[in-house]
Amino acid sequence: MKIGVLALQGAFREHLQTLDAIGVEGVPVRLPADLGEVSALILPGGESTTMRRLIDRWELRGPILDFAEHGAPLFGTCAGMILLAREIAGEEEPILPLLDVTVRRNAFGRQLDSFEGELSVPVLGDRPVHGVFIRAPVVERAGPDVDVLARLEDGRIVAVRERNVVATAFHPELAGETRFHRLVATMASEHADPGEGSGRRPHPTRRSRTPR
Ligand code: GLN
């Protein structure tokens, strides 16, 4: 099983190194064809406006949406979370609207441009996650199907999951934190090889709705 890392801009090398550290082969994804050989896709931190432009230039938008709609896991960190949000506060168009959240970019302002802190992330176990926040976004609204994985002490949401899509406002790959990547690898192997009887759950946008 291989996991792709969108390698257009930003902190993609650190994600490839983290995958290497957990014994998973990471593949840089730059062209639509690169998605054909991976079972999950990581969207790194960087600059979401630049990534938006490059995603369009390389015609990756449709292929990434198809990839997700077939149930492959996606994991976005920081700018990657912005890419996945259905709404970006103050911007007209989302980029890859796969996660029913509203995010605000650069939510911590100049005083607190970058900061680090310990976060409780119960789905990853008792040991706290060291959160590295760099001009980070925050989740201002999470839809009813979104699981909140972590909050700051003041209650603001900084990690979420909706079915096959996981996103963090912080950078696990810059903190030697491997548990998110392990979670995504587990999700990817379940997707690539669903156990007997588990069936594949299509993404809700493709699910037929039968009126009762
Ligand atoms: N501030 C960046 C943006 O809005 C995200 C920062 C990051 O990914 N570390 O795109």
mmCIF file with all atom_site columns, C-alpha atoms and ligand atoms in Angstrom:
data_model
loop_
_atom_site.group_PDB
_atom_site.id
_atom_site.type_symbol
_atom_site.label_atom_id
_atom_site.label_alt_id
_atom_site.label_comp_id
_atom_site.label_asym_id
_atom_site.label_entity_id
_atom_site.label_seq_id
_atom_site.pdbx_PDB_ins_code
_atom_site.Cartn_x
_atom_site.Cartn_y
_atom_site.Cartn_z
_atom_site.occupancy
_atom_site.B_iso_or_equiv
_atom_site.pdbx_formal_charge
_atom_site.auth_seq_id
_atom_site.auth_comp_id
_atom_site.auth_asym_id
_atom_site.auth_atom_id
_atom_site.pdbx_PDB_model_num
ATOM   1   C CA . MET A 1 1   ? 0.000   0.000  0.000   1.00 0.00 ? 1   MET A CA 1
ATOM   2   C CA . LYS A 1 2   ? 1.267   3.455  -0.939  1.00 0.00 ? 2   LYS A CA 1
ATOM   3   C CA . ILE A 1 3   ? 0.134   6.847  0.346   1.00 0.00 ? 3   ILE A CA 1
ATOM   4   C CA . GLY A 1 4   ? 0.338   9.952  -1.824  1.00 0.00 ? 4   GLY A CA 1
ATOM   5   C CA . VAL A 1 5   ? 1.397   13.401 -0.645  1.00 0.00 ? 5   VAL A CA 1
ATOM   6   C CA . LEU A 1 6   ? 0.307   16.374 -2.744  1.00 0.00 ? 6   LEU A CA 1
ATOM   7   C CA . ALA A 1 7   ? 3.708   17.811 -3.684  1.00 0.00 ? 7   ALA A CA 1
ATOM   8   C CA . LEU A 1 8   ? 2.904   21.101 -5.402  1.00 0.00 ? 8   LEU A CA 1
ATOM   9   C CA . GLN A 1 9   ? 4.088   23.422 -2.629  1.00 0.00 ? 9   GLN A CA 1
ATOM   10  C CA . GLY A 1 10  ? 4.610   23.518 1.133   1.00 0.00 ? 10  GLY A CA 1
ATOM   11  C CA . ALA A 1 11  ? 5.665   20.936 3.723   1.00 0.00 ? 11  ALA A CA 1
ATOM   12  C CA . PHE A 1 12  ? 5.280   17.773 1.646   1.00 0.00 ? 12  PHE A CA 1
ATOM   13  C CA . ARG A 1 13  ? 8.774   16.399 2.353   1.00 0.00 ? 13  ARG A CA 1
ATOM   14  C CA . GLU A 1 14  ? 8.053   16.212 6.086   1.00 0.00 ? 14  GLU A CA 1
ATOM   15  C CA . HIS A 1 15  ? 4.955   14.108 5.398   1.00 0.00 ? 15  HIS A CA 1
ATOM   16  C CA . LEU A 1 16  ? 6.985   11.766 3.165   1.00 0.00 ? 16  LEU A CA 1
ATOM   17  C CA . GLN A 1 17  ? 9.536   11.446 6.010   1.00 0.00 ? 17  GLN A CA 1
ATOM   18  C CA . THR A 1 18  ? 6.790   10.705 8.551   1.00 0.00 ? 18  THR A CA 1
ATOM   19  C CA . LEU A 1 19  ? 5.376   7.983  6.291   1.00 0.00 ? 19  LEU A CA 1
ATOM   20  C CA . ASP A 1 20  ? 8.883   6.556  5.953   1.00 0.00 ? 20  ASP A CA 1
ATOM   21  C CA . ALA A 1 21  ? 9.192   6.541  9.755   1.00 0.00 ? 21  ALA A CA 1
ATOM   22  C CA . ILE A 1 22  ? 6.113   4.312  10.078  1.00 0.00 ? 22  ILE A CA 1
ATOM   23  C CA . GLY A 1 23  ? 7.226   1.994  7.258   1.00 0.00 ? 23  GLY A CA 1
ATOM   24  C CA . VAL A 1 24  ? 4.710   3.184  4.639   1.00 0.00 ? 24  VAL A CA 1
ATOM   25  C CA . GLU A 1 25  ? 5.808   4.061  1.125   1.00 0.00 ? 25  GLU A CA 1
ATOM   26  C CA . GLY A 1 26  ? 4.989   7.710  0.366   1.00 0.00 ? 26  GLY A CA 1
ATOM   27  C CA . VAL A 1 27  ? 4.579   8.928  -3.211  1.00 0.00 ? 27  VAL A CA 1
ATOM   28  C CA . PRO A 1 28  ? 4.750   12.608 -4.256  1.00 0.00 ? 28  PRO A CA 1
ATOM   29  C CA . VAL A 1 29  ? 1.575   13.456 -6.194  1.00 0.00 ? 29  VAL A CA 1
ATOM   30  C CA . ARG A 1 30  ? 1.933   16.167 -8.845  1.00 0.00 ? 30  ARG A CA 1
ATOM   31  C CA . LEU A 1 31  ? -0.191  14.920 -11.734 1.00 0.00 ? 31  LEU A CA 1
ATOM   32  C CA . PRO A 1 32  ? -3.627  13.283 -11.906 1.00 0.00 ? 32  PRO A CA 1
ATOM   33  C CA . ALA A 1 33  ? -2.012  10.008 -13.030 1.00 0.00 ? 33  ALA A CA 1
ATOM   34  C CA . ASP A 1 34  ? -0.026  9.828  -9.770  1.00 0.00 ? 34  ASP A CA 1
ATOM   35  C CA . LEU A 1 35  ? -3.291  9.215  -7.887  1.00 0.00 ? 35  LEU A CA 1
ATOM   36  C CA . GLY A 1 36  ? -3.676  5.896  -9.683  1.00 0.00 ? 36  GLY A CA 1
ATOM   37  C CA . GLU A 1 37  ? -1.015  4.196  -7.591  1.00 0.00 ? 37  GLU A CA 1
ATOM   38  C CA . VAL A 1 38  ? -1.943  5.419  -4.092  1.00 0.00 ? 38  VAL A CA 1
ATOM   39  C CA . SER A 1 39  ? -4.574  4.371  -1.535  1.00 0.00 ? 39  SER A CA 1
ATOM   40  C CA . ALA A 1 40  ? -4.784  7.679  0.374   1.00 0.00 ? 40  ALA A CA 1
ATOM   41  C CA . LEU A 1 41  ? -3.746  11.298 -0.141  1.00 0.00 ? 41  LEU A CA 1
ATOM   42  C CA . ILE A 1 42  ? -2.163  13.758 2.291   1.00 0.00 ? 42  ILE A CA 1
ATOM   43  C CA . LEU A 1 43  ? -2.588  17.499 1.645   1.00 0.00 ? 43  LEU A CA 1
ATOM   44  C CA . PRO A 1 44  ? 0.272   19.330 3.383   1.00 0.00 ? 44  PRO A CA 1
ATOM   45  C CA . GLY A 1 45  ? 0.610   22.739 4.995   1.00 0.00 ? 45  GLY A CA 1
ATOM   46  C CA . GLY A 1 46  ? 1.858   25.666 2.976   1.00 0.00 ? 46  GLY A CA 1
ATOM   47  C CA . GLU A 1 47  ? -0.056  28.484 1.341   1.00 0.00 ? 47  GLU A CA 1
ATOM   48  C CA . SER A 1 48  ? -3.581  27.604 0.347   1.00 0.00 ? 48  SER A CA 1
ATOM   49  C CA . THR A 1 49  ? -3.958  30.391 -2.243  1.00 0.00 ? 49  THR A CA 1
ATOM   50  C CA . THR A 1 50  ? -0.873  29.137 -4.085  1.00 0.00 ? 50  THR A CA 1
ATOM   51  C CA . MET A 1 51  ? -2.043  25.532 -3.794  1.00 0.00 ? 51  MET A CA 1
ATOM   52  C CA . ARG A 1 52  ? -5.467  26.491 -5.143  1.00 0.00 ? 52  ARG A CA 1
ATOM   53  C CA . ARG A 1 53  ? -3.751  27.959 -8.218  1.00 0.00 ? 53  ARG A CA 1
ATOM   54  C CA . LEU A 1 54  ? -1.473  24.965 -8.738  1.00 0.00 ? 54  LEU A CA 1
ATOM   55  C CA . ILE A 1 55  ? -4.312  22.449 -8.275  1.00 0.00 ? 55  ILE A CA 1
ATOM   56  C CA . ASP A 1 56  ? -6.149  24.210 -11.091 1.00 0.00 ? 56  ASP A CA 1
ATOM   57  C CA . ARG A 1 57  ? -3.084  24.584 -13.273 1.00 0.00 ? 57  ARG A CA 1
ATOM   58  C CA . TRP A 1 58  ? -2.361  20.838 -13.101 1.00 0.00 ? 58  TRP A CA 1
ATOM   59  C CA . GLU A 1 59  ? -6.061  19.951 -13.421 1.00 0.00 ? 59  GLU A CA 1
ATOM   60  C CA . LEU A 1 60  ? -6.062  18.016 -10.173 1.00 0.00 ? 60  LEU A CA 1
ATOM   61  C CA . ARG A 1 61  ? -9.376  19.196 -8.758  1.00 0.00 ? 61  ARG A CA 1
ATOM   62  C CA . GLY A 1 62  ? -11.708 16.702 -10.492 1.00 0.00 ? 62  GLY A CA 1
ATOM   63  C CA . PRO A 1 63  ? -9.359  13.724 -10.041 1.00 0.00 ? 63  PRO A CA 1
ATOM   64  C CA . ILE A 1 64  ? -8.893  14.430 -6.299  1.00 0.00 ? 64  ILE A CA 1
ATOM   65  C CA . LEU A 1 65  ? -12.669 14.798 -5.798  1.00 0.00 ? 65  LEU A CA 1
ATOM   66  C CA . ASP A 1 66  ? -13.245 11.481 -7.632  1.00 0.00 ? 66  ASP A CA 1
ATOM   67  C CA . PHE A 1 67  ? -10.542 9.799  -5.563  1.00 0.00 ? 67  PHE A CA 1
ATOM   68  C CA . ALA A 1 68  ? -12.259 10.925 -2.327  1.00 0.00 ? 68  ALA A CA 1
ATOM   69  C CA . GLU A 1 69  ? -15.737 10.089 -3.542  1.00 0.00 ? 69  GLU A CA 1
ATOM   70  C CA . HIS A 1 70  ? -14.628 6.489  -4.069  1.00 0.00 ? 70  HIS A CA 1
ATOM   71  C CA . GLY A 1 71  ? -13.853 6.396  -0.353  1.00 0.00 ? 71  GLY A CA 1
ATOM   72  C CA . ALA A 1 72  ? -10.057 6.790  -0.352  1.00 0.00 ? 72  ALA A CA 1
ATOM   73  C CA . PRO A 1 73  ? -8.837  8.542  2.817   1.00 0.00 ? 73  PRO A CA 1
ATOM   74  C CA . LEU A 1 74  ? -7.654  12.159 2.661   1.00 0.00 ? 74  LEU A CA 1
ATOM   75  C CA . PHE A 1 75  ? -5.681  13.894 5.396   1.00 0.00 ? 75  PHE A CA 1
ATOM   76  C CA . GLY A 1 76  ? -5.123  17.664 5.359   1.00 0.00 ? 76  GLY A CA 1
ATOM   77  C CA . THR A 1 77  ? -2.827  19.587 7.683   1.00 0.00 ? 77  THR A CA 1
ATOM   78  C CA . CYS A 1 78  ? -3.090  23.374 8.096   1.00 0.00 ? 78  CYS A CA 1
ATOM   79  C CA . ALA A 1 79  ? -3.343  24.722 4.509   1.00 0.00 ? 79  ALA A CA 1
ATOM   80  C CA . GLY A 1 80  ? -4.461  21.162 3.669   1.00 0.00 ? 80  GLY A CA 1
ATOM   81  C CA . MET A 1 81  ? -7.416  21.642 6.031   1.00 0.00 ? 81  MET A CA 1
ATOM   82  C CA . ILE A 1 82  ? -8.292  24.864 4.189   1.00 0.00 ? 82  ILE A CA 1
ATOM   83  C CA . LEU A 1 83  ? -8.199  22.996 0.863   1.00 0.00 ? 83  LEU A CA 1
ATOM   84  C CA . LEU A 1 84  ? -10.751 20.469 2.178   1.00 0.00 ? 84  LEU A CA 1
ATOM   85  C CA . ALA A 1 85  ? -13.222 22.872 3.801   1.00 0.00 ? 85  ALA A CA 1
ATOM   86  C CA . ARG A 1 86  ? -16.651 23.306 2.291   1.00 0.00 ? 86  ARG A CA 1
ATOM   87  C CA . GLU A 1 87  ? -16.517 26.984 3.292   1.00 0.00 ? 87  GLU A CA 1
ATOM   88  C CA . ILE A 1 88  ? -13.550 29.320 3.760   1.00 0.00 ? 88  ILE A CA 1
ATOM   89  C CA . ALA A 1 89  ? -14.622 32.411 5.724   1.00 0.00 ? 89  ALA A CA 1
ATOM   90  C CA . GLY A 1 90  ? -14.264 35.542 3.605   1.00 0.00 ? 90  GLY A CA 1
ATOM   91  C CA . GLU A 1 91  ? -13.561 33.659 0.354   1.00 0.00 ? 91  GLU A CA 1
ATOM   92  C CA . GLU A 1 92  ? -16.077 32.992 -2.347  1.00 0.00 ? 92  GLU A CA 1
ATOM   93  C CA . GLU A 1 93  ? -15.082 29.582 -3.579  1.00 0.00 ? 93  GLU A CA 1
ATOM   94  C CA . PRO A 1 94  ? -13.958 26.489 -1.709  1.00 0.00 ? 94  PRO A CA 1
ATOM   95  C CA . ILE A 1 95  ? -11.184 24.364 -3.271  1.00 0.00 ? 95  ILE A CA 1
ATOM   96  C CA . LEU A 1 96  ? -11.939 20.664 -2.621  1.00 0.00 ? 96  LEU A CA 1
ATOM   97  C CA . PRO A 1 97  ? -15.158 20.909 -0.579  1.00 0.00 ? 97  PRO A CA 1
ATOM   98  C CA . LEU A 1 98  ? -15.111 17.457 0.994   1.00 0.00 ? 98  LEU A CA 1
ATOM   99  C CA . LEU A 1 99  ? -15.396 18.356 4.669   1.00 0.00 ? 99  LEU A CA 1
ATOM   100 C CA . ASP A 1 100 ? -18.540 20.011 6.037   1.00 0.00 ? 100 ASP A CA 1
ATOM   101 C CA . VAL A 1 101 ? -16.777 22.739 8.003   1.00 0.00 ? 101 VAL A CA 1
ATOM   102 C CA . THR A 1 102 ? -16.212 26.474 7.804   1.00 0.00 ? 102 THR A CA 1
ATOM   103 C CA . VAL A 1 103 ? -12.580 27.418 8.387   1.00 0.00 ? 103 VAL A CA 1
ATOM   104 C CA . ARG A 1 104 ? -11.026 30.798 9.000   1.00 0.00 ? 104 ARG A CA 1
ATOM   105 C CA . ARG A 1 105 ? -7.520  31.296 7.681   1.00 0.00 ? 105 ARG A CA 1
ATOM   106 C CA . ASN A 1 106 ? -4.785  32.815 9.857   1.00 0.00 ? 106 ASN A CA 1
ATOM   107 C CA . ALA A 1 107 ? -7.215  32.686 12.764  1.00 0.00 ? 107 ALA A CA 1
ATOM   108 C CA . PHE A 1 108 ? -4.727  33.512 15.489  1.00 0.00 ? 108 PHE A CA 1
ATOM   109 C CA . GLY A 1 109 ? -3.653  36.927 14.267  1.00 0.00 ? 109 GLY A CA 1
ATOM   110 C CA . ARG A 1 110 ? -0.293  38.628 14.468  1.00 0.00 ? 110 ARG A CA 1
ATOM   111 C CA . GLN A 1 111 ? 0.230   38.325 18.208  1.00 0.00 ? 111 GLN A CA 1
ATOM   112 C CA . LEU A 1 112 ? 0.071   34.567 18.040  1.00 0.00 ? 112 LEU A CA 1
ATOM   113 C CA . ASP A 1 113 ? 1.311   33.881 14.506  1.00 0.00 ? 113 ASP A CA 1
ATOM   114 C CA . SER A 1 114 ? 2.882   30.606 15.574  1.00 0.00 ? 114 SER A CA 1
ATOM   115 C CA . PHE A 1 115 ? 2.592   28.686 18.828  1.00 0.00 ? 115 PHE A CA 1
ATOM   116 C CA . GLU A 1 116 ? 2.856   25.189 20.219  1.00 0.00 ? 116 GLU A CA 1
ATOM   117 C CA . GLY A 1 117 ? 0.868   23.373 22.840  1.00 0.00 ? 117 GLY A CA 1
ATOM   118 C CA . GLU A 1 118 ? -0.258  20.001 24.118  1.00 0.00 ? 118 GLU A CA 1
ATOM   119 C CA . LEU A 1 119 ? -3.605  18.775 22.839  1.00 0.00 ? 119 LEU A CA 1
ATOM   120 C CA . SER A 1 120 ? -5.830  15.978 23.960  1.00 0.00 ? 120 SER A CA 1
ATOM   121 C CA . VAL A 1 121 ? -6.871  13.829 20.965  1.00 0.00 ? 121 VAL A CA 1
ATOM   122 C CA . PRO A 1 122 ? -8.857  10.948 22.498  1.00 0.00 ? 122 PRO A CA 1
ATOM   123 C CA . VAL A 1 123 ? -9.044  8.878  19.266  1.00 0.00 ? 123 VAL A CA 1
ATOM   124 C CA . LEU A 1 124 ? -5.237  8.641  19.307  1.00 0.00 ? 124 LEU A CA 1
ATOM   125 C CA . GLY A 1 125 ? -4.988  7.475  22.931  1.00 0.00 ? 125 GLY A CA 1
ATOM   126 C CA . ASP A 1 126 ? -4.069  9.078  26.245  1.00 0.00 ? 126 ASP A CA 1
ATOM   127 C CA . ARG A 1 127 ? -0.702  10.572 25.329  1.00 0.00 ? 127 ARG A CA 1
ATOM   128 C CA . PRO A 1 128 ? -1.251  14.223 24.276  1.00 0.00 ? 128 PRO A CA 1
ATOM   129 C CA . VAL A 1 129 ? -0.366  15.455 20.810  1.00 0.00 ? 129 VAL A CA 1
ATOM   130 C CA . HIS A 1 130 ? 2.216   18.220 20.550  1.00 0.00 ? 130 HIS A CA 1
ATOM   131 C CA . GLY A 1 131 ? 0.454   20.745 18.320  1.00 0.00 ? 131 GLY A CA 1
ATOM   132 C CA . VAL A 1 132 ? 2.603   23.021 16.159  1.00 0.00 ? 132 VAL A CA 1
ATOM   133 C CA . PHE A 1 133 ? 0.474   25.881 14.802  1.00 0.00 ? 133 PHE A CA 1
ATOM   134 C CA . ILE A 1 134 ? 1.918   28.108 12.057  1.00 0.00 ? 134 ILE A CA 1
ATOM   135 C CA . ARG A 1 135 ? -0.371  30.845 10.755  1.00 0.00 ? 135 ARG A CA 1
ATOM   136 C CA . ALA A 1 136 ? -2.998  28.231 11.370  1.00 0.00 ? 136 ALA A CA 1
ATOM   137 C CA . PRO A 1 137 ? -6.667  28.113 10.475  1.00 0.00 ? 137 PRO A CA 1
ATOM   138 C CA . VAL A 1 138 ? -9.432  27.271 12.932  1.00 0.00 ? 138 VAL A CA 1
ATOM   139 C CA . VAL A 1 139 ? -12.730 25.455 12.395  1.00 0.00 ? 139 VAL A CA 1
ATOM   140 C CA . GLU A 1 140 ? -15.535 27.919 13.081  1.00 0.00 ? 140 GLU A CA 1
ATOM   141 C CA . ARG A 1 141 ? -18.418 25.597 12.204  1.00 0.00 ? 141 ARG A CA 1
ATOM   142 C CA . ALA A 1 142 ? -18.559 21.797 12.032  1.00 0.00 ? 142 ALA A CA 1
ATOM   143 C CA . GLY A 1 143 ? -21.523 20.084 10.358  1.00 0.00 ? 143 GLY A CA 1
ATOM   144 C CA . PRO A 1 144 ? -23.579 17.327 12.015  1.00 0.00 ? 144 PRO A CA 1
ATOM   145 C CA . ASP A 1 145 ? -21.594 14.459 10.415  1.00 0.00 ? 145 ASP A CA 1
ATOM   146 C CA . VAL A 1 146 ? -18.234 15.855 11.482  1.00 0.00 ? 146 VAL A CA 1
ATOM   147 C CA . ASP A 1 147 ? -16.459 14.325 14.483  1.00 0.00 ? 147 ASP A CA 1
ATOM   148 C CA . VAL A 1 148 ? -14.444 16.818 16.491  1.00 0.00 ? 148 VAL A CA 1
ATOM   149 C CA . LEU A 1 149 ? -11.089 15.170 17.311  1.00 0.00 ? 149 LEU A CA 1
ATOM   150 C CA . ALA A 1 150 ? -9.436  18.033 19.215  1.00 0.00 ? 150 ALA A CA 1
ATOM   151 C CA . ARG A 1 151 ? -10.109 21.452 20.659  1.00 0.00 ? 151 ARG A CA 1
ATOM   152 C CA . LEU A 1 152 ? -7.921  24.130 22.167  1.00 0.00 ? 152 LEU A CA 1
ATOM   153 C CA . GLU A 1 153 ? -8.468  24.912 25.849  1.00 0.00 ? 153 GLU A CA 1
ATOM   154 C CA . ASP A 1 154 ? -10.749 27.787 24.844  1.00 0.00 ? 154 ASP A CA 1
ATOM   155 C CA . GLY A 1 155 ? -12.979 25.342 22.961  1.00 0.00 ? 155 GLY A CA 1
ATOM   156 C CA . ARG A 1 156 ? -11.944 26.203 19.403  1.00 0.00 ? 156 ARG A CA 1
ATOM   157 C CA . ILE A 1 157 ? -11.904 23.190 17.078  1.00 0.00 ? 157 ILE A CA 1
ATOM   158 C CA . VAL A 1 158 ? -8.511  22.240 15.586  1.00 0.00 ? 158 VAL A CA 1
ATOM   159 C CA . ALA A 1 159 ? -8.907  18.624 14.377  1.00 0.00 ? 159 ALA A CA 1
ATOM   160 C CA . VAL A 1 160 ? -11.857 16.909 12.688  1.00 0.00 ? 160 VAL A CA 1
ATOM   161 C CA . ARG A 1 161 ? -12.907 13.804 10.809  1.00 0.00 ? 161 ARG A CA 1
ATOM   162 C CA . GLU A 1 162 ? -15.841 13.255 8.472   1.00 0.00 ? 162 GLU A CA 1
ATOM   163 C CA . ARG A 1 163 ? -15.906 9.634  7.239   1.00 0.00 ? 163 ARG A CA 1
ATOM   164 C CA . ASN A 1 164 ? -12.806 9.222  5.049   1.00 0.00 ? 164 ASN A CA 1
ATOM   165 C CA . VAL A 1 165 ? -11.552 12.805 5.491   1.00 0.00 ? 165 VAL A CA 1
ATOM   166 C CA . VAL A 1 166 ? -9.331  13.866 8.423   1.00 0.00 ? 166 VAL A CA 1
ATOM   167 C CA . ALA A 1 167 ? -7.927  17.369 8.953   1.00 0.00 ? 167 ALA A CA 1
ATOM   168 C CA . THR A 1 168 ? -5.811  19.193 11.528  1.00 0.00 ? 168 THR A CA 1
ATOM   169 C CA . ALA A 1 169 ? -5.114  22.914 11.899  1.00 0.00 ? 169 ALA A CA 1
ATOM   170 C CA . PHE A 1 170 ? -1.654  22.012 13.238  1.00 0.00 ? 170 PHE A CA 1
ATOM   171 C CA . HIS A 1 171 ? 1.344   20.093 11.851  1.00 0.00 ? 171 HIS A CA 1
ATOM   172 C CA . PRO A 1 172 ? 1.887   16.577 13.271  1.00 0.00 ? 172 PRO A CA 1
ATOM   173 C CA . GLU A 1 173 ? 4.620   16.025 10.660  1.00 0.00 ? 173 GLU A CA 1
ATOM   174 C CA . LEU A 1 174 ? 6.730   18.828 12.203  1.00 0.00 ? 174 LEU A CA 1
ATOM   175 C CA . ALA A 1 175 ? 6.451   17.444 15.735  1.00 0.00 ? 175 ALA A CA 1
ATOM   176 C CA . GLY A 1 176 ? 7.595   13.842 15.290  1.00 0.00 ? 176 GLY A CA 1
ATOM   177 C CA . GLU A 1 177 ? 3.966   12.818 15.791  1.00 0.00 ? 177 GLU A CA 1
ATOM   178 C CA . THR A 1 178 ? 3.161   9.668  13.806  1.00 0.00 ? 178 THR A CA 1
ATOM   179 C CA . ARG A 1 179 ? -0.262  8.648  15.134  1.00 0.00 ? 179 ARG A CA 1
ATOM   180 C CA . PHE A 1 180 ? -2.317  10.626 12.599  1.00 0.00 ? 180 PHE A CA 1
ATOM   181 C CA . HIS A 1 181 ? -0.316  9.054  9.759   1.00 0.00 ? 181 HIS A CA 1
ATOM   182 C CA . ARG A 1 182 ? -0.845  5.605  11.298  1.00 0.00 ? 182 ARG A CA 1
ATOM   183 C CA . LEU A 1 183 ? -4.592  6.290  11.503  1.00 0.00 ? 183 LEU A CA 1
ATOM   184 C CA . VAL A 1 184 ? -4.643  7.309  7.826   1.00 0.00 ? 184 VAL A CA 1
ATOM   185 C CA . ALA A 1 185 ? -2.600  4.210  6.884   1.00 0.00 ? 185 ALA A CA 1
ATOM   186 C CA . THR A 1 186 ? -5.109  2.005  8.730   1.00 0.00 ? 186 THR A CA 1
ATOM   187 C CA . MET A 1 187 ? -8.010  3.736  6.987   1.00 0.00 ? 187 MET A CA 1
ATOM   188 C CA . ALA A 1 188 ? -6.204  3.286  3.643   1.00 0.00 ? 188 ALA A CA 1
ATOM   189 C CA . SER A 1 189 ? -5.610  -0.426 4.113   1.00 0.00 ? 189 SER A CA 1
ATOM   190 C CA . GLU A 1 190 ? -9.256  -0.917 5.145   1.00 0.00 ? 190 GLU A CA 1
ATOM   191 C CA . HIS A 1 191 ? -10.314 0.952  2.018   1.00 0.00 ? 191 HIS A CA 1
ATOM   192 C CA . ALA A 1 192 ? -7.932  -0.981 -0.258  1.00 0.00 ? 192 ALA A CA 1
ATOM   193 C CA . ASP A 1 193 ? -8.961  -4.324 1.214   1.00 0.00 ? 193 ASP A CA 1
ATOM   194 C CA . PRO A 1 194 ? -12.375 -4.120 2.915   1.00 0.00 ? 194 PRO A CA 1
ATOM   195 C CA . GLY A 1 195 ? -12.930 -7.059 5.252   1.00 0.00 ? 195 GLY A CA 1
ATOM   196 C CA . GLU A 1 196 ? -15.611 -9.585 4.496   1.00 0.00 ? 196 GLU A CA 1
ATOM   197 C CA . GLY A 1 197 ? -19.075 -8.178 4.955   1.00 0.00 ? 197 GLY A CA 1
ATOM   198 C CA . SER A 1 198 ? -17.831 -4.677 5.712   1.00 0.00 ? 198 SER A CA 1
ATOM   199 C CA . GLY A 1 199 ? -18.790 -3.395 2.253   1.00 0.00 ? 199 GLY A CA 1
ATOM   200 C CA . ARG A 1 200 ? -17.584 -0.101 0.856   1.00 0.00 ? 200 ARG A CA 1
ATOM   201 C CA . ARG A 1 201 ? -19.401 2.953  2.018   1.00 0.00 ? 201 ARG A CA 1
ATOM   202 C CA . PRO A 1 202 ? -19.736 5.381  -0.844  1.00 0.00 ? 202 PRO A CA 1
ATOM   203 C CA . HIS A 1 203 ? -19.209 9.044  -0.164  1.00 0.00 ? 203 HIS A CA 1
ATOM   204 C CA . PRO A 1 204 ? -22.558 10.671 0.709   1.00 0.00 ? 204 PRO A CA 1
ATOM   205 C CA . THR A 1 205 ? -22.591 12.811 -2.447  1.00 0.00 ? 205 THR A CA 1
ATOM   206 C CA . ARG A 1 206 ? -22.950 9.589  -4.447  1.00 0.00 ? 206 ARG A CA 1
ATOM   207 C CA . ARG A 1 207 ? -25.339 7.838  -2.074  1.00 0.00 ? 207 ARG A CA 1
ATOM   208 C CA . SER A 1 208 ? -28.842 7.517  -3.455  1.00 0.00 ? 208 SER A CA 1
ATOM   209 C CA . ARG A 1 209 ? -31.448 8.888  -1.132  1.00 0.00 ? 209 ARG A CA 1
ATOM   210 C CA . THR A 1 210 ? -34.627 6.861  -0.945  1.00 0.00 ? 210 THR A CA 1
ATOM   211 C CA . PRO A 1 211 ? -37.539 8.837  0.417   1.00 0.00 ? 211 PRO A CA 1
ATOM   212 C CA . ARG A 1 212 ? -39.473 7.115  3.175   1.00 0.00 ? 212 ARG A CA 1
HETATM 213 N N1 . GLN B 2 .   ? -1.769  30.544 6.508   1.00 0.00 ? 1   GLN B N1 1
HETATM 214 C C1 . GLN B 2 .   ? -1.721  29.522 5.491   1.00 0.00 ? 1   GLN B C1 1
HETATM 215 C C2 . GLN B 2 .   ? -2.918  29.640 4.542   1.00 0.00 ? 1   GLN B C2 1
HETATM 216 O O1 . GLN B 2 .   ? -3.840  30.328 4.843   1.00 0.00 ? 1   GLN B O1 1
HETATM 217 C C3 . GLN B 2 .   ? -1.672  28.141 6.119   1.00 0.00 ? 1   GLN B C3 1
HETATM 218 C C4 . GLN B 2 .   ? -0.433  28.000 6.963   1.00 0.00 ? 1   GLN B C4 1
HETATM 219 C C5 . GLN B 2 .   ? 0.142   26.607 7.046   1.00 0.00 ? 1   GLN B C5 1
HETATM 220 O O2 . GLN B 2 .   ? -0.211  25.715 6.270   1.00 0.00 ? 1   GLN B O2 1
HETATM 221 N N2 . GLN B 2 .   ? 1.101   26.420 7.935   1.00 0.00 ? 1   GLN B N2 1
HETATM 222 O O3 . GLN B 2 .   ? -2.912  29.067 3.500   1.00 0.00 ? 1   GLN B O3 1
#
